[in-house]
XYZ file of C-alpha atoms in Angstrom:
386
model
C 140.314 252.635 -18.091
C 142.371 255.652 -17.229
C 145.495 257.208 -18.155
C 148.380 256.526 -17.761
C 150.312 258.494 -14.805
C 153.095 259.414 -17.120
C 150.706 260.239 -19.641
C 148.664 262.570 -17.199
C 151.723 264.546 -15.953
C 152.835 265.269 -19.345
C 149.579 266.583 -20.786
C 149.307 268.977 -17.723
C 153.116 269.839 -18.076
C 152.390 271.084 -21.443
C 148.764 272.118 -21.357
C 150.399 274.712 -18.501
C 152.900 275.704 -20.771
C 150.420 276.100 -24.010
C 148.013 278.086 -22.126
C 150.275 279.826 -19.675
C 147.602 279.108 -16.738
C 147.783 280.207 -12.946
C 150.367 278.372 -10.701
C 148.267 276.625 -7.557
C 147.948 280.009 -5.489
C 146.330 280.264 -2.050
C 144.215 283.106 -0.945
C 143.657 284.423 2.676
C 139.504 285.373 2.565
C 137.978 286.735 5.788
C 134.111 285.924 7.170
C 132.908 288.282 9.252
C 131.345 285.835 11.633
C 127.370 285.463 13.348
C 128.154 283.044 14.902
C 131.239 284.096 16.586
C 130.824 287.682 16.289
C 134.169 288.687 15.034
C 135.693 288.596 11.890
C 137.876 285.845 11.076
C 140.117 284.779 8.337
C 140.450 281.166 6.242
C 143.078 280.317 3.895
C 141.934 278.813 0.583
C 144.536 276.468 -1.510
C 144.012 275.458 -5.592
C 146.040 273.261 -7.105
C 147.443 274.483 -10.549
C 145.435 275.000 -12.938
C 142.010 275.487 -11.139
C 140.649 277.891 -13.347
C 141.681 276.367 -16.805
C 140.097 272.614 -15.160
C 136.874 274.286 -15.314
C 135.466 270.647 -16.345
C 136.809 269.038 -13.478
C 135.517 269.496 -9.676
C 137.469 268.643 -6.525
C 137.305 267.130 -2.956
C 137.928 269.550 -0.398
C 140.554 269.052 2.722
C 139.964 271.582 5.591
C 143.307 272.210 8.084
C 142.119 273.249 11.918
C 144.709 274.855 13.892
C 146.389 276.935 10.213
C 147.315 279.989 12.223
C 150.137 277.752 12.284
C 150.963 277.471 8.579
C 153.343 274.946 9.082
C 150.086 272.089 9.044
C 148.305 273.847 6.068
C 151.398 274.321 4.028
C 152.227 271.069 4.793
C 149.138 269.560 3.525
C 148.271 271.694 0.817
C 152.274 270.096 -0.232
C 152.458 266.459 0.056
C 149.006 265.749 -2.011
C 150.618 265.316 -5.180
C 153.898 264.003 -3.990
C 151.605 260.574 -2.118
C 149.500 260.250 -5.009
C 152.093 260.451 -7.741
C 150.520 264.139 -9.577
C 147.072 261.978 -9.843
C 144.966 263.852 -7.096
C 144.345 267.465 -7.082
C 142.322 268.675 -3.360
C 141.095 272.095 -2.553
C 142.497 272.365 1.326
C 140.721 275.242 3.155
C 143.226 276.676 6.467
C 140.739 277.140 9.393
C 142.454 279.677 12.062
C 141.693 279.947 15.055
C 144.659 283.048 15.685
C 144.837 284.772 19.344
C 142.740 287.666 19.144
C 144.347 290.764 21.683
C 141.868 293.238 21.439
C 138.817 290.397 22.274
C 140.903 288.212 24.940
C 140.000 285.485 22.896
C 142.434 282.608 22.085
C 142.439 279.330 19.820
C 141.128 277.330 23.719
C 137.867 279.084 23.638
C 137.625 277.786 19.891
C 138.290 274.037 20.459
C 137.063 273.169 24.223
C 133.793 273.458 25.290
C 132.091 274.350 28.701
C 134.213 272.942 30.923
C 133.289 271.372 34.670
C 135.966 269.564 36.299
C 138.012 271.645 38.639
C 141.133 270.745 37.421
C 140.378 271.101 33.884
C 138.795 274.820 34.689
C 141.863 275.774 36.912
C 144.240 274.328 33.805
C 142.969 276.240 30.621
C 141.152 279.309 32.934
C 139.086 281.311 31.331
C 140.070 280.535 27.909
C 137.555 277.040 26.334
C 133.779 277.178 26.659
C 133.150 278.238 22.964
C 133.506 274.846 20.622
C 129.943 275.005 20.130
C 130.313 277.938 18.733
C 132.921 277.407 16.020
C 131.514 274.403 15.509
C 128.316 276.477 13.813
C 130.733 278.832 12.319
C 132.571 275.374 10.393
C 129.257 273.879 10.071
C 127.255 277.139 8.778
C 129.531 279.296 7.396
C 132.936 277.832 6.210
C 131.889 274.621 4.405
C 129.074 276.436 2.647
C 131.056 279.522 1.823
C 133.618 276.913 0.319
C 130.488 274.810 -1.776
C 129.369 277.986 -3.223
C 132.359 280.011 -4.247
C 134.526 276.596 -5.518
C 133.664 273.617 -7.597
C 133.747 270.769 -5.079
C 132.589 267.180 -4.673
C 131.455 265.905 -1.999
C 133.874 264.296 0.123
C 135.571 266.210 2.399
C 138.139 265.500 4.997
C 139.188 267.248 7.805
C 142.238 267.265 9.737
C 143.788 268.253 13.662
C 146.508 268.431 15.880
C 146.319 268.501 19.266
C 143.005 270.185 20.669
C 142.139 270.642 17.082
C 142.234 267.318 16.605
C 140.051 266.814 19.768
C 137.452 269.938 18.049
C 137.827 267.223 14.918
C 136.645 264.196 16.832
C 133.934 265.996 18.871
C 132.342 267.193 15.217
C 132.364 263.655 14.447
C 130.499 262.829 17.280
C 128.205 265.719 17.083
C 127.358 265.389 13.378
C 129.353 262.924 11.800
C 128.383 263.569 8.227
C 129.913 267.155 8.040
C 132.769 265.424 6.880
C 133.502 261.732 5.111
C 137.158 261.519 6.819
C 138.345 262.385 10.072
C 142.420 262.915 10.859
C 143.272 263.076 14.776
C 146.567 263.861 15.369
C 147.459 263.411 18.999
C 144.331 264.475 20.426
C 143.595 265.205 24.289
C 140.988 262.798 25.111
C 141.291 263.186 28.836
C 140.226 266.976 29.362
C 137.146 267.519 31.980
C 137.789 263.967 33.377
C 137.958 262.101 29.968
C 134.563 263.535 28.726
C 135.663 263.363 24.835
C 136.811 259.495 25.558
C 133.570 259.090 27.151
C 131.566 260.475 24.183
C 133.384 258.310 21.682
C 132.802 255.695 23.633
C 129.307 256.162 24.387
C 128.883 256.914 20.605
C 125.823 255.220 18.752
C 127.811 253.702 15.726
C 125.156 252.359 14.133
C 124.202 255.588 12.570
C 127.146 255.825 10.387
C 125.379 254.614 7.276
C 127.861 255.725 4.387
C 132.027 254.969 4.173
C 133.650 257.167 7.265
C 137.316 257.052 7.670
C 138.357 257.982 11.800
C 142.123 258.428 12.322
C 143.597 259.068 15.126
C 147.368 258.616 16.350
C 149.570 259.644 19.531
C 153.399 260.625 19.625
C 155.669 260.327 23.256
C 153.556 263.012 24.692
C 155.602 263.566 27.332
C 155.344 262.152 30.832
C 154.705 264.853 33.774
C 153.178 267.331 32.091
C 150.689 265.005 29.718
C 150.782 262.346 32.047
C 146.984 262.136 32.452
C 146.554 261.740 28.664
C 147.533 258.161 28.827
C 144.213 256.106 30.247
C 142.032 258.505 28.405
C 143.526 257.053 25.068
C 143.626 253.852 25.813
C 140.520 253.573 27.221
C 139.295 254.870 22.945
C 142.020 252.841 21.348
C 140.474 249.422 23.120
C 137.350 250.590 22.200
C 138.093 250.827 18.823
C 140.032 248.020 18.510
C 137.503 245.580 19.982
C 134.202 247.076 19.981
C 132.923 248.684 16.749
C 131.094 246.482 14.714
C 130.161 248.663 11.285
C 131.912 248.204 8.452
C 130.676 251.456 7.367
C 133.328 252.594 9.874
C 137.271 252.152 9.351
C 139.258 253.328 11.996
C 143.127 253.475 12.365
C 145.359 253.835 14.886
C 148.717 254.676 14.526
C 151.297 255.279 17.829
C 154.755 256.923 17.291
C 156.814 256.772 20.352
C 159.919 258.099 18.893
C 158.105 261.549 18.422
C 157.087 264.287 20.086
C 153.846 266.242 20.394
C 154.492 268.931 17.785
C 157.095 266.527 15.355
C 154.276 264.020 15.074
C 152.030 265.900 12.628
C 153.931 265.009 9.523
C 154.659 261.316 9.978
C 150.458 260.902 11.236
C 149.549 262.884 8.259
C 151.464 260.550 5.934
C 150.237 257.389 7.183
C 146.560 258.723 7.763
C 147.148 260.110 3.509
C 148.420 256.838 2.677
C 145.625 254.838 4.099
C 142.570 257.303 2.971
C 144.337 256.932 -0.416
C 144.863 252.911 -0.981
C 141.402 252.258 0.893
C 138.831 254.866 1.488
C 139.732 257.347 -1.476
C 137.718 254.658 -4.328
C 135.349 253.340 -2.223
C 134.078 257.412 -1.332
C 134.066 257.911 -4.714
C 131.482 255.250 -5.426
C 129.025 256.660 -3.606
C 126.399 258.323 -5.508
C 123.118 260.253 -4.933
C 120.088 257.934 -5.047
C 118.147 260.370 -7.193
C 118.508 260.719 -11.257
C 118.364 263.085 -13.035
C 117.319 264.443 -16.664
C 120.753 265.549 -18.188
C 121.572 266.217 -21.785
C 125.121 266.540 -23.321
C 126.539 268.255 -25.995
C 129.936 267.474 -27.593
C 131.966 269.677 -30.566
C 134.458 267.254 -32.721
C 136.685 267.989 -34.324
C 135.412 266.183 -37.753
C 132.436 265.074 -39.152
C 133.062 261.442 -39.540
C 134.085 261.251 -35.961
C 132.116 258.998 -33.402
C 131.896 259.476 -30.097
C 130.953 256.926 -27.637
C 130.778 258.188 -23.647
C 131.871 256.383 -20.600
C 131.840 257.066 -16.856
C 131.169 256.163 -13.049
C 127.945 254.472 -13.119
C 125.164 252.250 -15.486
C 123.491 254.679 -17.404
C 127.363 255.884 -18.686
C 128.227 252.231 -18.988
C 130.451 251.491 -16.162
C 133.474 252.843 -18.145
C 133.187 250.138 -20.824
C 134.136 252.742 -24.065
C 132.694 251.208 -26.805
C 129.041 250.768 -24.751
C 127.373 253.843 -25.528
C 127.380 256.482 -28.330
C 126.561 259.974 -28.612
C 124.418 260.664 -31.312
C 124.828 263.256 -34.409
C 123.023 265.956 -34.643
C 125.248 268.093 -36.920
C 128.449 267.649 -38.745
C 130.477 268.827 -35.706
C 128.037 268.190 -32.904
C 127.421 264.843 -30.849
C 124.512 264.701 -28.186
C 123.013 262.238 -25.386
C 120.016 262.422 -22.945
C 120.508 260.416 -19.889
C 119.401 259.743 -16.274
C 122.489 260.595 -14.076
C 122.721 260.096 -10.702
C 125.474 262.861 -8.740
C 128.286 263.493 -9.473
C 128.729 262.264 -12.453
C 132.127 261.472 -13.913
C 132.721 260.175 -17.756
C 135.658 260.325 -20.121
C 134.658 260.370 -24.099
C 136.173 258.338 -26.600
C 136.373 257.109 -30.431
C 135.080 253.647 -29.113
C 138.165 252.205 -27.141
C 141.086 253.523 -24.768
C 143.245 254.342 -27.164
C 141.195 256.842 -28.806
C 140.109 258.811 -25.702
C 139.414 262.429 -26.141
C 141.110 265.810 -24.698
C 138.817 267.968 -23.817
C 139.213 271.562 -23.132
C 138.880 272.117 -19.517
C 140.044 269.076 -18.049
C 142.750 267.049 -17.491
C 140.948 263.901 -15.794
C 137.570 262.732 -15.408
C 135.343 265.237 -16.701
C 132.895 266.012 -13.644
C 129.349 267.467 -13.354
C 126.931 268.283 -10.938
C 123.324 267.177 -13.023
C 121.165 268.728 -9.963
C 122.532 272.578 -10.822
C 121.716 272.108 -14.490
C 120.325 269.802 -16.483
C 122.406 270.593 -20.188
C 126.758 270.713 -20.353
C 128.266 271.591 -23.125
C 131.944 270.538 -24.326
C 134.517 270.699 -26.449
C 137.080 268.074 -27.939
C 140.714 270.174 -27.958
C 142.080 266.706 -29.414
C 142.668 262.189 -29.169
C 145.264 260.321 -27.653
C 146.005 258.476 -31.096
C 146.051 261.300 -33.052
């Protein structure tokens, strides 16, 4: 059904050379945040040939604490290796730097208003703005990415330490903002186990779509972080015994040989390995309930070409390459009118996978969002059997 992995790589390499496309790049974008009342910077990684791959859309990974650039760079670097170069993601780095002029720190973003005296004493004045930071992420950053880039529906949130705690708090506040939540070495114990108690008491019956929740811990230390362990064990025990919602997949990993800092790479590798093996394909099957009237036009190479369409839903033949034939409009034009759910992913063939078409502007599946417009045009540049 899908291209052979080696074929994908060879085609990608050939096209990059032939068309001289851009390398994968990172942009720094500044947002004047109304929620935070300050200017903030985000990092945006787009995969190789993003500008040329105009007929492809991409899922998005959001990496918190990306003012420590290694979190962002490591995440954007490993995807191709974990997937044998068959998956590409947009990666967004959300930063929380210390602002000397405002006397404002990362902890202000990540911690809510604290109530327990021991937590107030420990974190001092640098806390209490988590609700505004959540508003910034949910109403400013995510909409900015969706409006400026070709994004699919699935979003992954990744955090480490207090940003992992914040990622879990997002899950509690609005579990549909992201589809997947990766929390590496989170602090579950601050403010008398506030976050741990929220997780234990959350109504998990509200989760109606496939959702992935990953937690890990390292050897977090004995003296300084000894209060973390009871809260962590409370949450782990709850997830191991009490979750009865098949839509939620929870994975927990322990890395006693790693410390709090260097557990990030090994945890993220494990988290994403599990995601690609068990979650990704399941979530990719999630489509809109509504169907949209859609017209697909294709420019072919030869007047005798008979073209079929096949894709990710019943009205696209459920990946049967010889089921749905396009209508001949002229010598070099083919067309079909369909009712499609979104996002629609498909390929064009001459009736079998050996004759799959290479379409300008894509290496993989052609992707469209029929809720955005009703008519789409594509051009075939070759067939695999040529």
